Tab-separated table of C-alpha atoms in Angstrom:
chain	number	residue	atom	x	y	z
D	25	MET	CA	20.635	8.583	-40.539
D	26	GLU	CA	19.719	4.905	-40.715
D	27	ASP	CA	21.035	2.310	-43.226
D	28	PHE	CA	17.489	1.916	-44.557
D	29	MET	CA	17.516	5.302	-45.901
D	30	GLU	CA	17.993	5.570	-49.709
D	31	GLN	CA	21.433	6.950	-50.599
D	32	MET	CA	21.420	10.174	-52.368
D	33	LYS	CA	23.853	11.262	-55.137
D	34	ILE	CA	25.118	14.593	-54.064
D	35	MET	CA	27.499	16.639	-56.180
D	36	PHE	CA	29.691	19.345	-54.836
D	37	ASP	CA	31.514	21.820	-57.021
D	38	MET	CA	35.091	22.462	-56.090
D	39	ASP	CA	36.267	26.094	-56.804
D	40	ASP	CA	34.376	28.739	-54.881
D	41	VAL	CA	32.269	26.134	-53.048
D	42	LEU	CA	34.605	23.742	-51.260
D	43	VAL	CA	37.872	25.730	-51.684
D	44	SER	CA	38.751	29.275	-52.728
D	45	GLY	CA	41.434	31.868	-52.739
D	46	GLY	CA	44.063	30.154	-54.953
D	47	PHE	CA	43.080	32.188	-58.204
D	48	LEU	CA	42.896	35.433	-56.349
D	49	TYR	CA	46.298	34.754	-54.880
D	50	LEU	CA	47.919	34.214	-58.277
D	51	ILE	CA	46.279	37.329	-59.654
D	52	ASN	CA	47.553	39.530	-56.738
D	53	SER	CA	51.045	37.797	-57.077
D	54	TYR	CA	51.208	38.403	-60.814
D	55	LEU	CA	49.924	41.981	-60.683
D	56	GLY	CA	51.462	42.889	-57.272
D	57	THR	CA	47.982	44.022	-55.998
D	58	HIS	CA	45.898	43.396	-52.940
D	59	TYR	CA	42.528	42.726	-54.372
D	60	THR	CA	40.077	40.780	-52.335
D	61	GLU	CA	37.127	38.822	-53.571
D	62	SER	CA	34.766	41.897	-52.866
D	63	ASP	CA	36.610	43.759	-55.698
D	64	PHE	CA	35.155	41.286	-58.161
D	65	LYS	CA	31.543	41.188	-59.488
D	66	THR	CA	32.003	39.026	-62.629
D	67	TYR	CA	32.493	35.206	-62.567
D	68	TYR	CA	35.944	35.362	-64.327
D	69	MET	CA	38.412	37.190	-61.946
D	70	GLN	CA	40.974	37.341	-64.828
D	71	ASP	CA	38.708	39.952	-66.581
D	72	ILE	CA	40.761	42.445	-64.494
D	73	VAL	CA	44.119	41.371	-66.009
D	74	PRO	CA	45.285	43.506	-68.797
D	75	ASP	CA	47.621	41.095	-70.417
D	76	LYS	CA	45.870	37.691	-70.446
D	77	GLU	CA	48.296	35.772	-72.323
D	78	ALA	CA	51.252	36.762	-69.963
D	79	PHE	CA	49.117	36.116	-66.799
D	80	PHE	CA	48.122	32.718	-68.122
D	81	GLU	CA	51.887	31.805	-68.869
D	82	TYR	CA	52.443	32.730	-65.081
D	83	PHE	CA	49.276	30.981	-63.851
D	84	LEU	CA	50.094	27.701	-65.554
D	85	GLN	CA	53.527	27.585	-63.935
D	86	HIS	CA	51.865	27.618	-60.454
D	87	ASN	CA	49.492	25.274	-58.730
D	88	LEU	CA	46.706	27.474	-57.565
D	89	TYR	CA	45.549	24.987	-55.045
D	90	ASP	CA	48.866	25.347	-53.108
D	91	TYR	CA	47.476	28.824	-52.262
D	92	ALA	CA	43.845	27.814	-51.566
D	93	THR	CA	41.872	27.532	-48.414
D	94	VAL	CA	39.255	24.893	-47.754
D	95	THR	CA	35.883	26.430	-46.976
D	96	GLU	CA	34.864	26.247	-43.214
D	97	GLY	CA	32.903	23.263	-42.246
D	98	ALA	CA	33.401	21.589	-45.660
D	99	THR	CA	35.573	18.750	-44.673
D	100	GLU	CA	33.315	17.767	-41.927
D	101	LEU	CA	30.046	18.042	-44.012
D	102	LEU	CA	31.545	16.016	-46.742
D	103	LYS	CA	32.800	13.384	-44.227
D	104	GLU	CA	29.459	13.069	-42.735
D	105	LEU	CA	27.483	12.812	-46.052
D	106	ASN	CA	29.919	10.371	-47.517
D	107	GLU	CA	29.126	7.939	-44.769
D	108	HIS	CA	25.589	7.542	-45.814
D	109	HIS	CA	25.223	9.039	-49.484
D	110	LYS	CA	27.245	9.087	-52.701
D	111	VAL	CA	29.205	12.286	-52.843
D	112	TYR	CA	30.589	13.449	-55.874
D	113	ILE	CA	33.018	16.301	-56.815
D	114	GLY	CA	32.019	17.960	-60.168
D	115	THR	CA	34.670	20.474	-61.057
D	116	SER	CA	35.457	22.115	-64.336
D	117	TYR	CA	39.044	22.407	-65.320
D	118	ILE	CA	38.600	24.437	-68.457
D	119	ILE	CA	39.839	28.018	-68.692
D	120	PRO	CA	38.449	29.776	-71.591
D	121	GLU	CA	41.765	31.657	-72.379
D	122	VAL	CA	43.916	28.484	-72.453
D	123	VAL	CA	41.621	25.698	-73.351
D	124	SER	CA	44.448	23.707	-75.016
D	125	LYS	CA	46.483	23.863	-71.835
D	126	SER	CA	43.883	23.458	-69.253
D	127	GLY	CA	44.733	19.844	-68.755
D	128	VAL	CA	47.321	20.641	-66.304
D	129	LEU	CA	44.497	21.647	-63.923
D	130	LEU	CA	43.298	18.106	-63.834
D	131	ASP	CA	46.356	16.840	-62.056
D	132	TYR	CA	46.375	19.931	-59.639
D	133	LYS	CA	42.821	19.246	-58.723
D	134	TYR	CA	43.073	15.637	-58.449
D	135	GLN	CA	46.151	15.822	-56.118
D	136	PHE	CA	44.325	18.429	-54.028
D	137	LEU	CA	41.095	16.413	-53.643
D	138	THR	CA	42.883	13.109	-52.755
D	139	ARG	CA	45.247	14.966	-50.333
D	140	THR	CA	42.414	17.041	-48.786
D	141	PHE	CA	39.741	14.705	-48.652
D	142	PRO	CA	41.280	11.277	-48.550
D	143	PHE	CA	37.943	9.684	-47.275
D	144	LEU	CA	36.195	10.474	-50.698
D	145	ASP	CA	36.380	7.933	-53.407
D	146	PRO	CA	38.474	9.168	-56.397
D	147	ASN	CA	36.107	7.395	-58.752
D	148	ARG	CA	33.474	9.909	-57.761
D	149	PHE	CA	35.540	12.909	-58.980
D	150	VAL	CA	34.169	14.200	-62.282
D	151	PHE	CA	36.281	16.697	-64.164
D	152	LEU	CA	34.340	18.438	-66.976
D	153	GLY	CA	33.329	21.759	-68.563
D	154	ASP	CA	29.513	21.270	-68.828
D	155	LYS	CA	27.866	20.016	-65.529
D	156	SER	CA	24.545	19.796	-67.031
D	157	VAL	CA	25.123	16.251	-68.207
D	158	LEU	CA	25.424	15.125	-64.476
D	159	GLN	CA	22.192	13.933	-63.027
D	160	CYS	CA	21.944	14.123	-59.138
D	161	ASP	CA	19.629	14.302	-56.369
D	162	VAL	CA	21.442	17.276	-54.952
D	163	LYS	CA	23.916	19.738	-56.558
D	164	VAL	CA	25.837	22.395	-54.756
D	165	ASP	CA	27.484	24.980	-57.015
D	166	ASP	CA	28.389	28.753	-57.230
D	167	LYS	CA	26.918	29.017	-60.776
D	168	LEU	CA	23.294	28.612	-61.603
D	169	SER	CA	23.718	26.826	-64.992
D	170	ASN	CA	25.700	24.165	-63.197
D	171	LEU	CA	22.608	23.083	-61.032
D	172	GLU	CA	20.731	21.660	-63.888
D	173	ASN	CA	19.543	18.077	-63.759
D	174	ALA	CA	19.200	18.025	-59.890
D	175	ASP	CA	16.143	17.623	-57.802
D	176	THR	CA	17.568	19.816	-55.249
D	177	LYS	CA	19.626	22.958	-56.476
D	178	ILE	CA	21.751	24.812	-53.961
D	179	LEU	CA	23.523	28.020	-55.163
D	180	TYR	CA	26.355	28.388	-52.852
D	181	THR	CA	27.134	32.072	-52.415
D	182	ALA	CA	30.438	33.428	-53.950
D	183	TYR	CA	31.658	36.766	-54.763
D	184	HIS	CA	30.232	36.659	-58.284
D	185	ASN	CA	26.634	35.702	-57.326
D	186	LEU	CA	26.163	38.141	-54.340
D	187	ASP	CA	23.960	40.469	-56.353
D	188	LEU	CA	21.858	37.855	-58.013
D	189	ALA	CA	18.131	38.492	-57.084
D	190	ASP	CA	16.364	35.950	-54.877
D	191	SER	CA	13.527	35.949	-57.577
D	192	VAL	CA	16.110	34.765	-60.146
D	193	ILE	CA	17.283	31.995	-57.989
D	194	GLU	CA	13.780	30.994	-57.244
D	195	GLU	CA	12.895	30.961	-60.908
D	196	TYR	CA	15.612	28.592	-61.439
D	197	GLY	CA	14.304	26.336	-58.780
D	198	ALA	CA	17.305	26.867	-56.699
D	199	VAL	CA	17.885	28.054	-52.992
D	200	ARG	CA	20.854	29.945	-51.653
D	201	ALA	CA	23.263	28.641	-49.155
D	202	ASN	CA	25.808	31.219	-47.555
D	203	ASP	CA	27.694	28.395	-45.599
D	204	MET	CA	28.088	24.844	-45.006
D	205	GLN	CA	25.680	24.677	-42.183
D	206	GLU	CA	23.109	25.956	-44.569
D	207	VAL	CA	24.009	23.249	-47.198
D	208	LYS	CA	23.795	20.618	-44.578
D	209	ARG	CA	20.331	21.786	-43.467
D	210	LEU	CA	19.045	21.932	-46.907
D	211	ILE	CA	20.559	18.596	-47.878
D	212	LEU	CA	19.117	16.824	-44.856
D	213	LYS	CA	15.777	18.326	-45.308
D	214	LYS	CA	15.414	16.513	-48.302
């Protein structure tokens, strides 16, 4: 890309887009189970846990990002896009069952992002609950409602949106991407 090209504002979601597995690891560790992502169809994995209060006590004592995996191709794509565009990380830190204690996730997320993607500007990390307030040229997220206020809306495939009909995605003005190569193609096409 040439310098004369206009810089785009591109927002990436963190959980289930750039990184995954940590929450599932803690559920399995707590329950003594061997669930995989394909065992879940709803957005909140914790719906499977019978005693949510006890689980979240356990959960908050562990940094889920110590057990998370970076999505294949994410580091390279972020690095490439960051050379020519303004790359933002828009990530929610609110857990409905423990709203008043969710602040601990801010530190976990911040430390993970700065350690894993040191080339990104921490001033472009946005920690929030409602992502519709962010206006960007491109948004990449695993939840349709988080794609509001973007010219290009990319729904990243995750365990909980696999069954979402193409017609619903299209009606929302979004396109689906199954991996980082597809994300790259859709962003550069813009």
